[in-house]
Coordinates of C-alpha atoms in Angstrom, one line a residue:
Chain A
M1 CA 35.1 55.1 10.0
N2 CA 37.8 53.1 11.4
P3 CA 40.3 52.0 8.6
F4 CA 40.2 48.4 10.0
I5 CA 36.4 48.0 9.8
E6 CA 36.7 49.8 6.3
I7 CA 39.1 47.2 5.0
I8 CA 37.3 43.9 6.3
T9 CA 34.1 44.9 5.6
Q10 CA 35.0 45.7 1.6
P11 CA 32.9 43.2 -0.5
D12 CA 35.5 41.2 -1.5
N13 CA 37.5 41.4 1.6
I14 CA 34.4 39.5 3.5
A15 CA 35.3 36.5 1.4
I16 CA 39.0 36.6 2.9
V17 CA 37.2 36.8 6.4
I18 CA 35.4 33.8 5.7
M19 CA 38.4 32.2 4.4
I20 CA 40.5 32.9 7.8
I21 CA 37.5 31.6 9.8
M22 CA 36.9 28.5 8.1
V23 CA 40.7 27.8 7.6
T24 CA 41.2 28.3 11.5
F25 CA 38.3 26.2 12.0
F26 CA 39.4 23.0 9.8
M27 CA 42.9 23.3 10.9
V28 CA 42.0 23.1 14.5
W29 CA 39.8 20.2 14.0
A30 CA 42.4 18.3 11.9
F31 CA 45.0 18.6 14.4
L32 CA 42.6 17.7 17.1
Q33 CA 41.7 14.6 15.3
A34 CA 45.5 14.0 14.5
L35 CA 46.3 14.3 18.3
Q36 CA 43.5 12.2 19.0
N37 CA 44.5 9.4 16.8
D38 CA 48.3 9.7 17.8
K39 CA 47.1 8.7 21.5
L40 CA 45.1 5.8 20.1
L41 CA 47.9 4.6 17.9
A42 CA 50.4 4.9 21.3
A43 CA 48.0 2.9 23.2
G44 CA 47.9 0.5 20.3
L45 CA 44.4 0.8 19.6
P46 CA 42.4 1.0 16.4
V47 CA 42.4 4.7 14.9
E48 CA 39.1 6.4 14.1
G49 CA 37.5 4.5 11.2
E50 CA 39.7 1.7 11.0
N51 CA 36.9 -0.9 12.2
D52 CA 34.3 0.9 9.9
K53 CA 31.3 -1.0 8.8
F54 CA 29.9 -0.6 5.3
V55 CA 26.5 1.6 5.1
D56 CA 24.0 1.8 2.3
T57 CA 24.9 5.0 0.1
F58 CA 20.9 5.2 -0.3
K59 CA 20.1 7.0 2.1
P60 CA 22.7 7.8 4.7
L61 CA 24.9 9.3 2.1
V62 CA 22.5 10.8 -0.2
R63 CA 20.8 12.5 2.7
I64 CA 23.9 14.1 4.0
E65 CA 24.6 15.3 0.8
L66 CA 21.5 16.6 0.3
I67 CA 21.6 18.7 3.9
I68 CA 25.2 20.0 3.2
A69 CA 23.8 21.2 -0.2
I70 CA 21.1 22.9 1.1
V71 CA 22.8 24.4 4.1
V72 CA 25.7 25.6 1.3
M73 CA 23.0 27.0 -0.9
V74 CA 21.1 28.8 2.1
G75 CA 24.5 30.1 3.2
L76 CA 25.6 31.5 -0.3
T77 CA 22.0 32.9 -0.7
I78 CA 22.2 34.9 2.6
W79 CA 25.6 36.1 1.7
S80 CA 24.2 37.1 -1.9
I81 CA 21.3 38.9 -0.1
A82 CA 23.4 40.7 2.3
V83 CA 26.5 41.7 0.2
D84 CA 26.7 43.4 -3.3
A85 CA 29.4 42.3 -5.7
P86 CA 31.4 45.5 -6.2
L87 CA 31.6 47.2 -9.6
E88 CA 34.0 50.0 -9.8
E89 CA 34.2 52.5 -12.4
I90 CA 34.6 51.3 -16.2
A91 CA 38.0 50.4 -17.2
N92 CA 40.4 52.9 -18.0
P93 CA 43.7 52.2 -18.8
T94 CA 45.0 55.9 -18.3
I95 CA 44.1 55.7 -14.5
T96 CA 46.2 53.2 -12.4
P97 CA 44.5 52.5 -9.2
N98 CA 47.3 52.7 -6.2
P99 CA 47.6 49.8 -5.1
A100 CA 46.8 47.7 -8.1
K101 CA 46.1 44.2 -6.6
A102 CA 46.0 40.8 -8.3
P103 CA 42.9 38.7 -7.3
W104 CA 42.9 37.8 -3.7
Y105 CA 44.3 34.1 -4.2
F106 CA 47.3 35.4 -6.2
L107 CA 48.3 38.0 -3.3
G108 CA 50.7 35.8 -1.8
L109 CA 52.4 35.8 -5.3
Q110 CA 52.3 39.5 -5.5
E111 CA 53.8 40.2 -2.2
L112 CA 56.8 37.9 -3.4
L113 CA 57.3 40.6 -5.4
V114 CA 58.9 42.5 -2.8
Y115 CA 61.3 40.0 -2.2
F116 CA 62.1 38.5 -5.9
D117 CA 62.2 39.8 -9.3
P118 CA 58.9 39.0 -11.4
W119 CA 60.4 36.1 -13.3
L120 CA 61.1 34.3 -9.9
A121 CA 57.9 35.5 -7.9
G122 CA 55.5 35.3 -11.0
V123 CA 56.6 32.4 -12.9
V124 CA 59.3 30.1 -11.5
L125 CA 58.2 29.9 -7.7
P126 CA 54.5 29.4 -8.9
S127 CA 55.5 26.6 -11.4
L128 CA 57.7 25.1 -8.4
I129 CA 54.5 25.1 -6.3
V130 CA 52.6 23.1 -8.7
V131 CA 55.6 20.9 -9.2
G132 CA 56.0 20.4 -5.8
L133 CA 52.6 19.5 -5.1
L134 CA 52.5 17.1 -7.9
A135 CA 55.7 15.5 -6.2
I136 CA 54.3 14.8 -2.7
P137 CA 52.8 11.5 -3.3
Y138 CA 55.9 10.3 -5.0
I139 CA 58.7 11.7 -2.6
D140 CA 56.9 11.0 0.6
I141 CA 57.8 7.6 1.0
N142 CA 56.5 7.3 4.5
P143 CA 54.0 4.5 4.4
K144 CA 52.3 5.3 7.8
G145 CA 49.7 7.9 8.2
N146 CA 47.7 6.5 5.0
G147 CA 44.2 7.4 5.3
Y148 CA 43.9 8.8 9.1
Y149 CA 44.6 12.0 11.0
T150 CA 48.2 11.6 12.7
F151 CA 50.9 14.0 13.4
A152 CA 53.2 11.5 15.3
E153 CA 53.7 9.3 12.2
R154 CA 54.5 12.0 9.8
K155 CA 55.9 15.1 12.0
Y156 CA 58.2 16.5 9.1
A157 CA 55.8 16.0 6.1
I158 CA 53.0 17.9 8.0
L159 CA 55.2 20.6 9.6
I160 CA 56.8 21.2 5.9
F161 CA 53.2 21.3 4.1
S162 CA 51.6 23.5 7.1
F163 CA 54.6 26.1 6.7
G164 CA 54.0 26.3 2.9
F165 CA 50.3 26.2 3.0
F166 CA 49.5 28.3 6.3
V167 CA 52.5 30.7 6.5
L168 CA 53.8 31.1 2.8
W169 CA 50.2 30.9 1.0
L170 CA 47.7 31.8 3.2
L171 CA 49.2 34.3 5.4
L172 CA 50.9 36.2 2.7
I173 CA 47.5 36.7 1.1
V174 CA 46.2 38.0 4.3
I175 CA 49.0 40.5 4.1
G176 CA 48.7 41.4 0.8
V177 CA 44.6 42.0 1.7
F178 CA 44.9 43.7 4.7
F179 CA 48.4 45.1 5.2
R180 CA 49.3 46.7 1.9
G181 CA 48.3 50.0 0.8
P182 CA 49.3 52.5 -1.8
G183 CA 52.9 52.0 -2.9
W184 CA 52.6 48.4 -1.8
L185 CA 53.7 50.0 1.5
W186 CA 52.9 48.3 4.9
Y187 CA 49.8 49.6 6.7
W188 CA 48.5 48.5 10.1
P189 CA 44.8 48.0 9.9
W190 CA 44.2 51.1 12.4
Q191 CA 46.1 53.3 9.9
E192 CA 44.7 55.7 7.4
W193 CA 46.1 54.9 3.8
D194 CA 48.2 57.8 2.9
H195 CA 48.5 58.4 -1.1
A196 CA 51.5 60.8 -0.7
R197 CA 53.4 58.7 1.9
V198 CA 57.1 58.0 0.6
V199 CA 59.2 55.6 2.5
F200 CA 62.9 56.4 2.0
E201 CA 64.5 52.9 2.5
P202 CA 67.6 52.6 0.5
T203 CA 68.1 49.0 0.0
K204 CA 71.5 47.5 -0.7
D205 CA 73.0 44.6 -2.5
L206 CA 74.5 41.9 -0.5
T207 CA 78.1 42.8 -1.6
T208 CA 77.5 46.4 -1.0
V209 CA 77.3 45.8 2.4
I210 CA 80.9 44.6 2.7
G211 CA 81.9 47.6 0.3
I212 CA 82.2 45.8 -2.9
D213 CA 80.0 47.2 -6.0
S214 CA 77.7 44.4 -6.8
R215 CA 77.7 45.5 -10.4
S216 CA 81.4 44.8 -10.6
L217 CA 83.4 41.5 -11.4
P218 CA 84.1 40.9 -7.9
G219 CA 80.7 41.6 -6.8
F220 CA 79.5 39.3 -9.6
I221 CA 81.8 36.5 -8.2
I222 CA 81.0 36.9 -4.7
G223 CA 77.2 36.7 -5.5
A224 CA 77.7 33.6 -7.5
L225 CA 79.6 32.2 -4.8
V226 CA 76.8 32.9 -2.2
V227 CA 74.0 31.6 -4.3
G228 CA 76.1 28.7 -5.4
S229 CA 77.2 27.5 -2.0
Y230 CA 73.6 28.0 -0.7
L231 CA 72.3 25.6 -3.5
I232 CA 75.1 23.3 -3.3
G233 CA 75.4 23.4 0.5
G234 CA 71.6 23.1 0.8
M235 CA 71.6 20.1 -1.5
M236 CA 74.6 18.3 0.2
A237 CA 74.0 19.0 3.9
P238 CA 71.1 16.8 4.4
Y239 CA 72.9 14.0 2.9
Y240 CA 75.7 14.2 5.2
Y241 CA 73.3 14.5 8.2
W242 CA 71.3 11.8 7.1
K243 CA 74.0 9.7 6.3
K244 CA 75.4 9.8 10.0
N245 CA 72.1 9.4 11.5
S246 CA 69.7 7.7 9.5
P247 CA 71.5 6.0 6.3
E248 CA 68.6 3.5 5.7
L249 CA 66.5 6.6 5.0
L250 CA 68.7 7.7 2.5
A251 CA 69.1 4.2 0.8
K252 CA 65.1 3.9 0.8
L253 CA 65.0 7.4 -0.7
G254 CA 67.4 7.0 -3.7
I255 CA 69.0 9.7 -5.6
I256 CA 66.4 11.1 -7.7
R257 CA 63.9 11.4 -4.8
Y258 CA 66.5 12.9 -2.7
V259 CA 67.5 15.5 -5.1
T260 CA 64.1 16.5 -5.7
I261 CA 63.1 16.7 -2.0
V262 CA 65.9 19.0 -0.9
F263 CA 65.9 21.2 -4.3
L264 CA 62.2 21.9 -3.4
F265 CA 62.9 22.3 0.2
I266 CA 65.7 24.6 -0.2
T267 CA 63.7 26.6 -2.9
M268 CA 61.0 27.2 -0.4
M269 CA 63.1 28.2 2.4
S270 CA 64.8 30.9 0.1
I271 CA 61.5 32.7 0.5
P272 CA 61.6 33.3 4.0
I273 CA 65.6 33.7 3.9
K274 CA 65.1 36.4 1.2
M275 CA 62.3 38.0 3.3
V276 CA 64.2 38.2 6.2
L277 CA 67.1 39.9 4.5
R278 CA 64.9 42.4 2.6
L279 CA 62.9 43.3 5.8
V280 CA 65.7 43.2 8.3
F281 CA 69.1 44.0 6.7
L282 CA 67.3 45.9 3.8
I283 CA 69.2 43.6 1.3
K284 CA 67.6 43.6 -2.2
Y285 CA 69.8 41.4 -4.4
I286 CA 72.5 38.9 -3.4
W287 CA 73.7 38.2 -7.0
I288 CA 73.3 40.7 -10.0
T289 CA 74.4 39.2 -13.3
P290 CA 73.8 40.6 -16.6
W291 CA 70.8 38.6 -17.4
F292 CA 69.0 38.5 -14.2
N293 CA 69.1 39.4 -10.4
V294 CA 68.5 37.3 -7.6
Chain B
M1 CA -13.3 10.8 -1.2
K2 CA -10.1 8.8 -1.4
S3 CA -7.6 8.2 1.1
L4 CA -4.0 9.2 0.4
P5 CA -3.0 5.7 0.4
Q6 CA -5.2 5.2 -2.5
I7 CA -4.2 8.2 -4.2
T8 CA -0.5 7.4 -4.1
D9 CA -1.5 3.8 -5.4
K10 CA -3.1 5.1 -8.3
V11 CA -0.6 7.7 -9.2
K12 CA 2.2 4.9 -9.0
K13 CA 0.3 2.9 -11.1
N14 CA -0.1 5.4 -13.4
L15 CA 1.8 4.7 -16.7
I16 CA 3.7 7.9 -16.9
W17 CA 5.0 7.5 -13.3
K18 CA 6.0 3.8 -14.1
S19 CA 7.8 4.8 -17.1
I20 CA 9.8 7.4 -15.3
F21 CA 10.6 5.5 -12.1
R22 CA 10.7 2.1 -13.7
R23 CA 10.1 0.2 -10.6
D24 CA 8.6 0.5 -7.0
Y25 CA 10.5 1.3 -3.9
R26 CA 10.1 -0.9 -1.2
N27 CA 13.1 -0.3 1.2
T28 CA 14.6 -3.7 0.8
V29 CA 18.4 -4.2 0.3
R30 CA 17.9 -4.8 -3.3
D31 CA 15.7 -1.7 -3.9
R32 CA 18.4 0.6 -1.9
A33 CA 20.9 -0.9 -4.1
Q34 CA 18.8 -0.3 -7.0
A35 CA 18.1 3.3 -6.1
V36 CA 21.8 4.2 -6.5
F37 CA 22.9 2.2 -9.6
G38 CA 19.6 2.7 -11.3
N39 CA 19.9 6.3 -11.3
V40 CA 22.4 8.1 -13.5
F41 CA 23.2 10.8 -11.1
L42 CA 23.6 8.8 -8.0
H43 CA 25.5 6.0 -9.8
L44 CA 28.7 8.2 -9.3
H45 CA 28.7 6.5 -5.6
P46 CA 29.0 2.7 -4.9
V47 CA 26.2 1.0 -3.6
Q48 CA 27.5 1.0 0.1
V49 CA 30.1 3.1 1.5
R50 CA 32.1 3.2 4.7
E51 CA 31.0 4.8 7.7
S52 CA 33.3 7.5 7.5
A53 CA 32.0 8.6 4.2
V54 CA 28.9 9.9 5.9
K55 CA 30.7 11.0 8.9
L56 CA 31.5 14.9 8.5
R57 CA 34.4 14.7 10.9
F58 CA 36.7 12.7 8.4
T59 CA 36.1 14.2 5.1
W60 CA 34.0 17.6 6.0
G61 CA 32.5 17.0 2.8
M62 CA 34.7 19.5 1.3
G63 CA 35.2 17.5 -2.3
G64 CA 31.4 17.3 -2.5
I65 CA 30.9 20.9 -1.8
T66 CA 33.6 22.0 -4.1
F67 CA 31.7 20.2 -6.7
F68 CA 28.3 21.7 -5.6
A69 CA 29.9 25.2 -5.7
F70 CA 31.0 24.2 -9.3
I71 CA 27.6 23.4 -10.5
L72 CA 26.1 26.5 -8.9
L73 CA 28.6 28.4 -11.2
V74 CA 27.8 26.7 -14.3
I75 CA 24.0 27.4 -13.8
T76 CA 24.3 30.9 -12.8
G77 CA 27.0 31.4 -15.1
V78 CA 24.9 30.2 -17.9
V79 CA 22.2 32.5 -17.1
L80 CA 24.5 35.4 -16.8
M81 CA 25.7 34.8 -20.2
F82 CA 22.2 35.7 -21.3
Y83 CA 22.9 39.1 -20.7
Y84 CA 26.2 39.7 -21.4
H85 CA 28.3 40.6 -24.5
P86 CA 32.0 40.4 -24.3
T87 CA 32.7 43.5 -26.0
I88 CA 34.4 46.6 -24.3
D89 CA 31.5 48.8 -25.7
Q90 CA 28.9 46.6 -24.1
A91 CA 30.3 44.4 -21.2
Y92 CA 30.3 47.4 -18.5
N93 CA 26.8 48.5 -19.4
D94 CA 25.6 44.8 -19.3
I95 CA 26.6 44.6 -15.7
K96 CA 25.0 47.9 -14.8
D97 CA 21.9 46.4 -16.3
L98 CA 22.2 43.4 -14.4
E99 CA 22.2 45.9 -11.5
F100 CA 19.3 48.2 -12.4
Q101 CA 17.0 46.2 -15.3
V102 CA 17.2 42.5 -15.1
P103 CA 15.1 40.9 -12.4
F104 CA 17.3 39.4 -9.6
G105 CA 20.4 40.6 -11.7
V106 CA 21.8 41.5 -8.7
I107 CA 21.6 38.3 -6.7
L108 CA 22.5 36.3 -9.6
R109 CA 25.8 38.2 -10.1
N110 CA 26.1 38.2 -6.5
L111 CA 25.9 34.4 -6.4
H112 CA 28.4 33.8 -9.3
R113 CA 30.8 36.0 -7.5
W114 CA 30.5 34.9 -3.8
G115 CA 30.2 31.2 -5.3
A116 CA 33.5 31.6 -7.0
H117 CA 35.5 33.0 -3.8
F118 CA 33.7 30.2 -2.0
M119 CA 34.9 27.5 -4.5
V120 CA 38.4 28.8 -4.2
I121 CA 38.3 28.5 -0.4
V122 CA 36.9 25.0 -0.2
V123 CA 38.9 23.8 -2.8
M124 CA 42.1 24.7 -0.7
I125 CA 40.5 23.3 2.4
H126 CA 39.7 19.9 0.4
M127 CA 43.4 19.6 -0.5
F128 CA 44.5 20.4 3.2
R129 CA 42.0 17.4 4.4
V130 CA 43.5 15.1 1.7
F131 CA 47.1 16.1 2.8
M132 CA 46.2 15.6 6.5
T133 CA 44.6 12.2 6.3
G134 CA 47.6 11.0 3.9
S135 CA 45.1 10.2 1.4
Y136 CA 47.5 10.9 -1.1
K137 CA 49.6 7.8 -0.5
T138 CA 49.3 4.3 -2.3
P139 CA 47.1 3.7 -4.3
R140 CA 45.9 7.4 -4.8
Q141 CA 49.2 9.5 -6.0
F142 CA 47.6 9.8 -9.3
N143 CA 44.6 11.3 -8.2
W144 CA 46.4 13.7 -6.0
G145 CA 48.0 15.0 -9.3
I146 CA 44.6 15.2 -10.9
G147 CA 43.5 17.2 -7.8
V148 CA 46.2 19.6 -8.0
F149 CA 45.4 20.4 -11.7
L150 CA 41.9 21.0 -10.8
L151 CA 43.3 23.4 -8.0
V152 CA 45.1 25.3 -10.8
F153 CA 41.9 25.3 -12.9
T154 CA 39.7 26.5 -10.1
F155 CA 42.2 29.5 -9.7
L156 CA 42.3 30.1 -13.6
L157 CA 38.6 30.1 -13.8
S158 CA 38.3 32.5 -11.1
F159 CA 40.9 34.7 -12.8
T160 CA 39.6 34.7 -16.1
G161 CA 36.4 35.7 -14.9
Y162 CA 37.8 38.8 -13.0
L163 CA 38.1 40.8 -16.3
T164 CA 34.6 40.0 -17.7
P165 CA 32.8 43.3 -16.1
W166 CA 35.4 45.2 -17.9
D167 CA 35.5 47.6 -14.5
Q168 CA 38.9 49.2 -13.0
L169 CA 39.4 46.4 -10.5
G170 CA 39.2 43.6 -13.2
F171 CA 41.2 45.6 -15.5
W172 CA 43.9 46.3 -13.3
A173 CA 43.8 42.7 -11.9
I174 CA 44.4 41.0 -15.1
T175 CA 47.0 43.7 -16.1
V176 CA 49.2 42.9 -12.8
G177 CA 48.7 39.2 -13.4
T178 CA 49.5 38.8 -17.3
N179 CA 52.3 41.1 -16.5
M180 CA 53.8 38.2 -14.8
G181 CA 53.7 36.6 -18.1
A182 CA 56.1 39.0 -19.7
A183 CA 58.8 38.2 -17.1
T184 CA 58.6 34.5 -17.9
P185 CA 62.4 33.2 -19.0
L186 CA 63.0 32.9 -22.4
L187 CA 59.5 33.4 -23.5
G188 CA 58.3 36.8 -22.0
Y189 CA 59.8 40.1 -23.3
Q190 CA 61.1 41.1 -19.8
G191 CA 62.1 37.7 -18.8
P192 CA 66.0 36.7 -18.8
F193 CA 67.3 35.3 -21.8
S194 CA 64.4 36.4 -24.0
E195 CA 66.6 38.8 -26.3
Y196 CA 68.3 35.6 -27.6
L197 CA 65.1 34.7 -28.9
H198 CA 64.1 37.9 -30.3
I199 CA 61.2 38.0 -27.9
T200 CA 59.2 41.6 -28.1
P201 CA 56.0 42.6 -26.5
Y202 CA 54.6 41.8 -29.8
N203 CA 55.3 38.0 -29.8
D204 CA 55.8 36.8 -26.2
I205 CA 53.5 34.8 -23.9
R206 CA 52.1 38.0 -22.6
F207 CA 51.0 38.6 -26.3
A208 CA 49.6 35.0 -26.7
L209 CA 47.5 35.3 -23.4
L210 CA 45.8 38.8 -23.9
G211 CA 45.8 38.9 -27.9
G212 CA 47.5 42.0 -28.1
A213 CA 50.1 43.9 -26.3
Q214 CA 47.7 45.5 -23.7
V215 CA 44.7 44.6 -22.2
G216 CA 41.9 45.4 -24.5
G217 CA 39.1 44.1 -26.7
N218 CA 40.9 40.7 -27.7
A219 CA 41.9 40.1 -24.1
L220 CA 38.2 40.6 -23.0
L221 CA 37.2 38.0 -25.6
R222 CA 40.0 35.5 -24.9
S223 CA 39.2 35.7 -21.3
Y224 CA 35.5 34.9 -21.8
I225 CA 36.0 32.2 -24.2
W226 CA 38.4 30.5 -21.5
H227 CA 36.3 31.3 -18.6
C228 CA 32.9 30.1 -20.3
V229 CA 34.1 27.5 -22.7
A230 CA 37.6 26.2 -22.7
L231 CA 38.3 26.1 -19.0
P232 CA 34.9 24.7 -17.7
L233 CA 35.4 22.0 -20.4
I234 CA 39.0 20.9 -19.2
S235 CA 37.7 21.1 -15.6
I236 CA 34.9 18.7 -16.4
I237 CA 36.9 16.4 -18.1
L238 CA 39.5 16.2 -15.3
M239 CA 36.6 15.9 -12.5
F240 CA 35.4 12.9 -14.5
V241 CA 38.9 11.3 -14.2
H242 CA 38.8 12.4 -10.5
F243 CA 35.8 11.3 -9.4
W244 CA 36.4 7.8 -11.4
R245 CA 39.6 7.5 -9.9
V246 CA 38.2 7.9 -6.2
R247 CA 35.9 5.0 -7.0
K248 CA 38.7 2.8 -8.9
D249 CA 41.2 3.6 -5.9
G250 CA 38.8 2.2 -3.3
G251 CA 36.7 5.0 -2.5
I252 CA 36.9 7.6 0.8
S253 CA 40.6 6.4 2.1
K254 CA 40.5 4.2 5.0
P255 CA 43.3 3.6 7.6
Q256 CA 46.1 1.5 6.2
K257 CA 48.5 0.6 8.8

């Protein structure tokens, strides 16, 4: 069978196909409604739902809840009749499957293991995702766009969230499910998985590129300077930009919100940066210390 | 022969019927309200809601669908528990029995598994909808936070359920997942700075998760108890708060300009 068909029709992967379809559908629907409301806002007209009347809960709401419950139940029943949940061989600690994949919703994090050490990819970054999500209502001080779809009134919030949600979370899951084979090597859907395949991809550290041993003291210092200047520079740059272009925004944010936003943002952006360094320039570590590597 | 209205009339005047429904429903404003706040299940809702709440285009019904999936998983999960022993000698065979011996065992397990995948998908879409409508803004900041924890607990519920069949898929998924715990800074034996706290594979955070240094019988028991008792209880409490705050914060968010 075509390996692509084989992969997407694996019972557990059907869920991912359903996810892709649902997420795409609702993404398009959300942005269409946002653009529609933006037109109304630009014309000074009330947005969808602004002049809502009240209706009885019984029955209009109860009715639609019942209909949705029936539709979902029918859908899940059909899914359960059509596809059987897989059951592999009994657990055996002596036989490691290759690849050993985490549950699908954590595959984005497992994909990060290619670019970061486990303490970052598996512990620090997931914790920061949760902290970042919790912080959103407190750091987004834009009073507009409360309770309706809009893009124009909150461009940056939506762009940053969408990048995190669709690219760093969902796209990495899809990559982990469909494009990663034995040895966590990249396989296109039309390629057969080859367990004997070895890719010789000599990765370097940042300082070795310029001829300095990354484990030597100069390498350590240069690495520290690069990481430090990314963090400090990343923390400062928006300050000077906003001070020049919109000082009132800076004043409204205050120091705590500013630090939180910028720290979360540069942490998030460190993921695509390290992905490019690793995939394009074959650079593994930027900074090697006796305790951890970045 | 009696006509249908006569029969219904007789039934509705019956002592048992009256004891259950307490009053007649006559489709008046008062009775429609009574139907909601006089019913323990429906009184989660206000008596009246804004039009947007009954239109699919605004909420997509995603929060409600998530809750429905949770109820389905509780029901199928409880039935599955009748056929399951959380020991490494029996667990795998119990799942095989579901497949070959238990009537409707296959569809029961399928519903639980696909329902779980489905719940993870819809809870993520629910979060996306709440973000896109800016519904986390004043006064709903706190409830967004509760929602973030419910999202995390949905992942954890699904994750702990992975090990229960005791097959290769679950065993290695949990091995990969909990190995991350070993990398925790300070508290995992492979994590940075853990040597200063004398952390070994036998006293680190991974050991606490697994009840051992490897995925074994203790890990199976722990994941089973987290999955069937502890995490559902915590999630239900968080759901109480989540739904309560939806009401207290003014129901489905409305445009505030």
